[in-house]
């Protein structure tokens, strides 16, 4: 390993030895902190405790984080102070970045005999992509020793959390996926099973199990086939005593019927990833329980199968110790009469004839893959569902399936969905559009399974006639023709908003009205990749059209730009690295006003002070995050330098969750062409804007633009649109040489910045309106395309610019033209002082970047108030 052999000193050893010799067991370093690289950020449930600095109880933090860092010589796992958790929530602190530890402490847990550990109380960010990690492989990292000290008893290496005596970590962004070394990977079953015939002779059929319930505590073995498999369910609580609080349902069947089998706790980590749909197993030493009636049930594809719902098989690691044996496929005998796994595949032309709530299976060719998004589980702190939108097509119609795919405890398959690949989704549930558009879509159920590229081999559905027919159809397609219709990422909203707005307290029906004074807090509370929809009432104060950069042309690529002469060699190697900007100081009780969010600290080493702009107009800065008392003394002097000028009052720096002016820290803002950009203002805007208390300004981010798919560079695109990994992974070679701007945008007719002013005229917010103008835009699917008059009001209401057919016919028939932005803007006067309700879509892109899209505009005549 070249890096460690050439490195004579260790930043970790230097800092931690100073810490251990400190009489206060706390170390604060002002200027001598060196850089370390983050290898992992891992999450776990913990009991709320006192804050480190002010000893006040923390009542809302139920999750803690461990951070593993390296300097190329050692590795070290440290706790993260709870006041810095927001850096993880917003994906500032993540695997692969470079940081400096400027304040730390050494902690002992006096209630147990475990060794102590290092607590990170203040960190400062370096480069987005650690130069050190770019020189290492996973094998190099695994060979690095964990730091130990003779002076202190340090918990040097642990597969579990540092803060509590638990055995496992949770996945970083949801609670549904298996994560960590405890989860046993899939292994091939043995070729022979000793004493199998003896056990089968003592076996029992499922339909006869109820006869034994209540009569015995030891039930005979059952030989069954797994027919359906649920996602994992985590039921851990901060005060819980169960080490592995998981359960998972499997629907198993024999020749007499179908019954539920539930695995508990350690049985999940041992068997969940080994048991697949179609696997034949022998189950022994299990218990029988009354079935849990409130849970959802899968719908058998075979209607003749008897469903046994009164009881369920319970397999636990204790009392009694459950035993599961996988029967090799070649050892399965016809005389056992185990049912085959059957499916209910439907074609796209059949979907609209199904009723809401029906269950079906689908197979299709992927044409659109949306980015990963997260929504908060109702009334549960820091618990999120992860999901993404996907379009697939089959041979029956050009209309795609619209799939809302939630994480199904298959993290590899979920993150490996990309256009031009085959996708199979089972046990999907039909959802009726029910908004006048008469279009169904599909969403995941608890038993849904997702099979993407690389996961089809050996699955039971490969012999299904409809699957074979689909494969034959794909062989007749032109790869070039299909590629032209594929899209990935960007802003996407489905189902489309109803024509009439009905306020509701239930966010699942419609968003409730939000005061504009609460928008700042809503934006600040957003977590990484979280989506929220809000409704605000007010007036349209101003509208400005922004054209796409002329440099995009037809390819969407930027012309080469020279590197500034002042840039160092490290800058020329990493022109696309973005440093953290505009992030709030993570401090308990901090309430930085919006106009003072752009804290900047260029005193740190590692980047030249002259490096202020990269070739992609990205500001490179360093940021310091502290929870100690030192941060309080610095704040008064730093706030004098927080406010930044905003040239042309536009897009070089955008508002973040803790500031009226957010910045281009981790994601490039689309470079704008200001030529021929018409605008409009209402009559009172120039007078009112001088008296606003807050003006939240947002523009279009590069990552918000859906782009054409490039098969050869799919690794980069998947990396961009998946959730950031908890543990550092060397990126594929294809993923390191790309930039998002190199991919052609689907929406190439410009966009609008709409300024919405609250009815109290105290708060205003800028939102992006990106109208649908391209037939390749995935947002067009399912949207009614009835022509409208193309006034600005109708465009904002309908969400698209209505095309105007011309008499000139080309290869594709009549050509379509669109009114110019100037023509549309000339109709803006009808919005002057008209009270409206605006649906806003908020989304946290990561690193403090937030997108705000205007989803739909309602006039007062479009509002239905429930009586």
PDB file of C-alpha atoms in Angstrom, residues 628-782:
ATOM      1  CA  UNK A 628     -17.937  23.161  22.192  1.00  0.00           C
ATOM      2  CA  UNK A 629     -17.763  26.536  23.861  1.00  0.00           C
ATOM      3  CA  UNK A 630     -15.185  27.725  21.351  1.00  0.00           C
ATOM      4  CA  UNK A 631     -17.848  27.944  18.668  1.00  0.00           C
ATOM      5  CA  UNK A 632     -19.827  30.443  20.734  1.00  0.00           C
ATOM      6  CA  UNK A 633     -16.926  32.868  20.966  1.00  0.00           C
ATOM      7  CA  UNK A 634     -16.240  32.663  17.246  1.00  0.00           C
ATOM      8  CA  UNK A 635     -19.785  33.283  16.124  1.00  0.00           C
ATOM      9  CA  UNK A 636     -19.908  36.983  16.939  1.00  0.00           C
ATOM     10  CA  UNK A 637     -16.816  37.705  14.870  1.00  0.00           C
ATOM     11  CA  UNK A 638     -17.743  35.437  11.992  1.00  0.00           C
ATOM     12  CA  UNK A 639     -21.256  36.726  11.420  1.00  0.00           C
ATOM     13  CA  UNK A 640     -19.774  39.983  10.175  1.00  0.00           C
ATOM     14  CA  UNK A 641     -18.512  38.034   7.156  1.00  0.00           C
ATOM     15  CA  UNK A 642     -21.522  35.863   6.550  1.00  0.00           C
ATOM     16  CA  UNK A 643     -23.494  37.977   4.141  1.00  0.00           C
ATOM     17  CA  UNK A 644     -22.519  37.602   0.545  1.00  0.00           C
ATOM     18  CA  UNK A 645     -23.288  39.746  -2.443  1.00  0.00           C
ATOM     19  CA  UNK A 646     -25.538  38.155  -5.054  1.00  0.00           C
ATOM     20  CA  UNK A 647     -24.593  39.351  -8.550  1.00  0.00           C
ATOM     21  CA  UNK A 648     -27.702  40.112 -10.619  1.00  0.00           C
ATOM     22  CA  UNK A 649     -29.784  38.820  -7.683  1.00  0.00           C
ATOM     23  CA  UNK A 650     -29.687  35.405  -9.313  1.00  0.00           C
ATOM     24  CA  UNK A 651     -28.280  31.928  -9.373  1.00  0.00           C
ATOM     25  CA  UNK A 652     -24.664  31.933  -8.281  1.00  0.00           C
ATOM     26  CA  UNK A 653     -25.743  31.237  -4.698  1.00  0.00           C
ATOM     27  CA  UNK A 654     -29.074  29.739  -3.797  1.00  0.00           C
ATOM     28  CA  UNK A 655     -31.004  29.587  -0.533  1.00  0.00           C
ATOM     29  CA  UNK A 656     -30.322  26.707   1.796  1.00  0.00           C
ATOM     30  CA  UNK A 657     -32.273  25.378   4.715  1.00  0.00           C
ATOM     31  CA  UNK A 658     -30.728  27.801   7.178  1.00  0.00           C
ATOM     32  CA  UNK A 659     -30.262  30.810   4.980  1.00  0.00           C
ATOM     33  CA  UNK A 660     -31.996  33.103   2.597  1.00  0.00           C
ATOM     34  CA  UNK A 661     -29.026  32.616   0.314  1.00  0.00           C
ATOM     35  CA  UNK A 662     -28.047  29.037  -0.263  1.00  0.00           C
ATOM     36  CA  UNK A 663     -24.927  28.113  -2.125  1.00  0.00           C
ATOM     37  CA  UNK A 664     -23.622  25.789  -4.792  1.00  0.00           C
ATOM     38  CA  UNK A 665     -21.839  23.489  -2.413  1.00  0.00           C
ATOM     39  CA  UNK A 666     -22.399  19.910  -3.475  1.00  0.00           C
ATOM     40  CA  UNK A 667     -24.456  20.316  -6.623  1.00  0.00           C
ATOM     41  CA  UNK A 668     -23.882  22.654  -9.508  1.00  0.00           C
ATOM     42  CA  UNK A 669     -26.652  25.139 -10.243  1.00  0.00           C
ATOM     43  CA  UNK A 670     -27.502  25.205 -13.915  1.00  0.00           C
ATOM     44  CA  UNK A 671     -25.566  28.007 -15.595  1.00  0.00           C
ATOM     45  CA  UNK A 672     -28.060  30.449 -17.050  1.00  0.00           C
ATOM     46  CA  UNK A 673     -28.277  32.330 -20.308  1.00  0.00           C
ATOM     47  CA  UNK A 674     -29.671  35.757 -19.488  1.00  0.00           C
ATOM     48  CA  UNK A 675     -30.189  36.885 -23.067  1.00  0.00           C
ATOM     49  CA  UNK A 676     -33.842  37.342 -24.049  1.00  0.00           C
ATOM     50  CA  UNK A 677     -35.220  36.453 -20.639  1.00  0.00           C
ATOM     51  CA  UNK A 678     -38.585  38.200 -20.277  1.00  0.00           C
ATOM     52  CA  UNK A 679     -39.956  38.990 -16.845  1.00  0.00           C
ATOM     53  CA  UNK A 680     -43.033  40.437 -15.176  1.00  0.00           C
ATOM     54  CA  UNK A 681     -43.818  42.010 -11.800  1.00  0.00           C
ATOM     55  CA  UNK A 682     -47.131  42.772 -10.171  1.00  0.00           C
ATOM     56  CA  UNK A 683     -47.993  46.396  -9.534  1.00  0.00           C
ATOM     57  CA  UNK A 684     -47.120  46.444  -5.837  1.00  0.00           C
ATOM     58  CA  UNK A 685     -44.068  44.199  -5.875  1.00  0.00           C
ATOM     59  CA  UNK A 686     -41.432  46.919  -6.071  1.00  0.00           C
ATOM     60  CA  UNK A 687     -42.898  48.599  -2.981  1.00  0.00           C
ATOM     61  CA  UNK A 688     -43.654  45.445  -0.966  1.00  0.00           C
ATOM     62  CA  UNK A 689     -40.316  43.681  -1.442  1.00  0.00           C
ATOM     63  CA  UNK A 690     -38.518  46.403   0.473  1.00  0.00           C
ATOM     64  CA  UNK A 691     -40.506  45.512   3.601  1.00  0.00           C
ATOM     65  CA  UNK A 692     -40.383  41.705   3.465  1.00  0.00           C
ATOM     66  CA  UNK A 693     -39.112  39.978   6.576  1.00  0.00           C
ATOM     67  CA  UNK A 694     -37.856  36.987   4.567  1.00  0.00           C
ATOM     68  CA  UNK A 695     -37.350  36.322   0.876  1.00  0.00           C
ATOM     69  CA  UNK A 696     -36.423  32.686   0.212  1.00  0.00           C
ATOM     70  CA  UNK A 697     -34.700  32.587  -3.146  1.00  0.00           C
ATOM     71  CA  UNK A 698     -34.369  29.316  -5.059  1.00  0.00           C
ATOM     72  CA  UNK A 699     -33.381  28.440  -8.592  1.00  0.00           C
ATOM     73  CA  UNK A 700     -32.885  25.328 -10.681  1.00  0.00           C
ATOM     74  CA  UNK A 701     -30.212  22.823  -9.650  1.00  0.00           C
ATOM     75  CA  UNK A 702     -28.418  20.650 -12.137  1.00  0.00           C
ATOM     76  CA  UNK A 703     -29.561  17.490 -10.331  1.00  0.00           C
ATOM     77  CA  UNK A 704     -33.196  18.579 -10.691  1.00  0.00           C
ATOM     78  CA  UNK A 705     -33.112  18.245 -14.470  1.00  0.00           C
ATOM     79  CA  UNK A 706     -34.137  14.877 -16.008  1.00  0.00           C
ATOM     80  CA  UNK A 707     -31.499  13.809 -18.505  1.00  0.00           C
ATOM     81  CA  UNK A 708     -31.094  11.400 -21.368  1.00  0.00           C
ATOM     82  CA  UNK A 709     -29.643   8.049 -20.370  1.00  0.00           C
ATOM     83  CA  UNK A 710     -26.193   6.985 -21.563  1.00  0.00           C
ATOM     84  CA  UNK A 711     -25.759   3.220 -21.308  1.00  0.00           C
ATOM     85  CA  UNK A 712     -21.966   3.338 -21.409  1.00  0.00           C
ATOM     86  CA  UNK A 713     -21.900   5.714 -18.432  1.00  0.00           C
ATOM     87  CA  UNK A 714     -24.705   4.098 -16.459  1.00  0.00           C
ATOM     88  CA  UNK A 715     -22.481   3.497 -13.406  1.00  0.00           C
ATOM     89  CA  UNK A 716     -22.067   7.229 -12.926  1.00  0.00           C
ATOM     90  CA  UNK A 717     -25.793   7.891 -13.378  1.00  0.00           C
ATOM     91  CA  UNK A 718     -26.770   5.191 -10.898  1.00  0.00           C
ATOM     92  CA  UNK A 719     -24.287   6.578  -8.392  1.00  0.00           C
ATOM     93  CA  UNK A 720     -25.789  10.061  -8.777  1.00  0.00           C
ATOM     94  CA  UNK A 721     -29.396   8.969  -8.330  1.00  0.00           C
ATOM     95  CA  UNK A 722     -29.000   6.340  -5.610  1.00  0.00           C
ATOM     96  CA  UNK A 723     -28.679   7.129  -1.920  1.00  0.00           C
ATOM     97  CA  UNK A 724     -25.150   7.843  -0.733  1.00  0.00           C
ATOM     98  CA  UNK A 725     -23.608   4.648   0.747  1.00  0.00           C
ATOM     99  CA  UNK A 726     -22.952   4.411   4.469  1.00  0.00           C
ATOM    100  CA  UNK A 727     -19.533   2.839   3.849  1.00  0.00           C
ATOM    101  CA  UNK A 728     -16.981   4.149   1.388  1.00  0.00           C
ATOM    102  CA  UNK A 729     -16.704   2.226  -1.845  1.00  0.00           C
ATOM    103  CA  UNK A 730     -14.198   2.914  -4.615  1.00  0.00           C
ATOM    104  CA  UNK A 731     -16.295   4.291  -7.480  1.00  0.00           C
ATOM    105  CA  UNK A 732     -16.248   2.413 -10.797  1.00  0.00           C
ATOM    106  CA  UNK A 733     -13.859   3.871 -13.339  1.00  0.00           C
ATOM    107  CA  UNK A 734     -16.771   5.047 -15.461  1.00  0.00           C
ATOM    108  CA  UNK A 735     -18.233   6.961 -12.532  1.00  0.00           C
ATOM    109  CA  UNK A 736     -15.184   9.152 -11.891  1.00  0.00           C
ATOM    110  CA  UNK A 737     -14.794  10.746 -15.311  1.00  0.00           C
ATOM    111  CA  UNK A 738     -18.256  12.275 -15.747  1.00  0.00           C
ATOM    112  CA  UNK A 739     -20.168  15.383 -14.831  1.00  0.00           C
ATOM    113  CA  UNK A 740     -23.952  15.679 -14.700  1.00  0.00           C
ATOM    114  CA  UNK A 741     -23.817  18.577 -17.162  1.00  0.00           C
ATOM    115  CA  UNK A 742     -22.444  16.260 -19.839  1.00  0.00           C
ATOM    116  CA  UNK A 743     -25.833  14.532 -20.222  1.00  0.00           C
ATOM    117  CA  UNK A 744     -28.511  15.997 -22.473  1.00  0.00           C
ATOM    118  CA  UNK A 745     -31.441  17.545 -20.572  1.00  0.00           C
ATOM    119  CA  UNK A 746     -34.910  16.382 -21.574  1.00  0.00           C
ATOM    120  CA  UNK A 747     -36.464  19.740 -20.756  1.00  0.00           C
ATOM    121  CA  UNK A 748     -34.614  22.108 -23.073  1.00  0.00           C
ATOM    122  CA  UNK A 749     -37.082  24.968 -23.465  1.00  0.00           C
ATOM    123  CA  UNK A 750     -36.102  26.925 -20.377  1.00  0.00           C
ATOM    124  CA  UNK A 751     -37.940  27.393 -17.117  1.00  0.00           C
ATOM    125  CA  UNK A 752     -39.573  30.062 -14.977  1.00  0.00           C
ATOM    126  CA  UNK A 753     -38.745  31.517 -11.581  1.00  0.00           C
ATOM    127  CA  UNK A 754     -42.050  32.310  -9.890  1.00  0.00           C
ATOM    128  CA  UNK A 755     -42.028  34.583  -6.835  1.00  0.00           C
ATOM    129  CA  UNK A 756     -44.896  33.792  -4.475  1.00  0.00           C
ATOM    130  CA  UNK A 757     -45.785  36.362  -1.834  1.00  0.00           C
ATOM    131  CA  UNK A 758     -47.836  35.378   1.200  1.00  0.00           C
ATOM    132  CA  UNK A 759     -51.207  36.987   1.778  1.00  0.00           C
ATOM    133  CA  UNK A 760     -49.737  38.908   4.720  1.00  0.00           C
ATOM    134  CA  UNK A 761     -47.064  40.350   2.393  1.00  0.00           C
ATOM    135  CA  UNK A 762     -44.318  39.516   4.909  1.00  0.00           C
ATOM    136  CA  UNK A 763     -42.687  36.472   3.289  1.00  0.00           C
ATOM    137  CA  UNK A 764     -41.890  35.622  -0.313  1.00  0.00           C
ATOM    138  CA  UNK A 765     -40.394  32.526  -1.883  1.00  0.00           C
ATOM    139  CA  UNK A 766     -38.964  31.870  -5.329  1.00  0.00           C
ATOM    140  CA  UNK A 767     -40.018  28.544  -6.857  1.00  0.00           C
ATOM    141  CA  UNK A 768     -39.023  26.863 -10.100  1.00  0.00           C
ATOM    142  CA  UNK A 769     -41.703  26.123 -12.679  1.00  0.00           C
ATOM    143  CA  UNK A 770     -40.417  23.646 -15.256  1.00  0.00           C
ATOM    144  CA  UNK A 771     -43.206  23.149 -17.792  1.00  0.00           C
ATOM    145  CA  UNK A 772     -43.576  19.918 -19.728  1.00  0.00           C
ATOM    146  CA  UNK A 773     -42.693  20.632 -23.357  1.00  0.00           C
ATOM    147  CA  UNK A 774     -41.043  17.443 -24.619  1.00  0.00           C
ATOM    148  CA  UNK A 775     -42.780  14.178 -25.524  1.00  0.00           C
ATOM    149  CA  UNK A 776     -39.807  12.387 -23.915  1.00  0.00           C
ATOM    150  CA  UNK A 777     -40.381  14.066 -20.560  1.00  0.00           C
ATOM    151  CA  UNK A 778     -41.484  11.309 -18.122  1.00  0.00           C
ATOM    152  CA  UNK A 779     -43.694  13.848 -16.339  1.00  0.00           C
ATOM    153  CA  UNK A 780     -45.903  13.924 -19.432  1.00  0.00           C
ATOM    154  CA  UNK A 781     -47.178  10.368 -18.877  1.00  0.00           C
ATOM    155  CA  UNK A 782     -50.651  10.326 -17.380  1.00  0.00           C
TER     156      UNK A 782
END
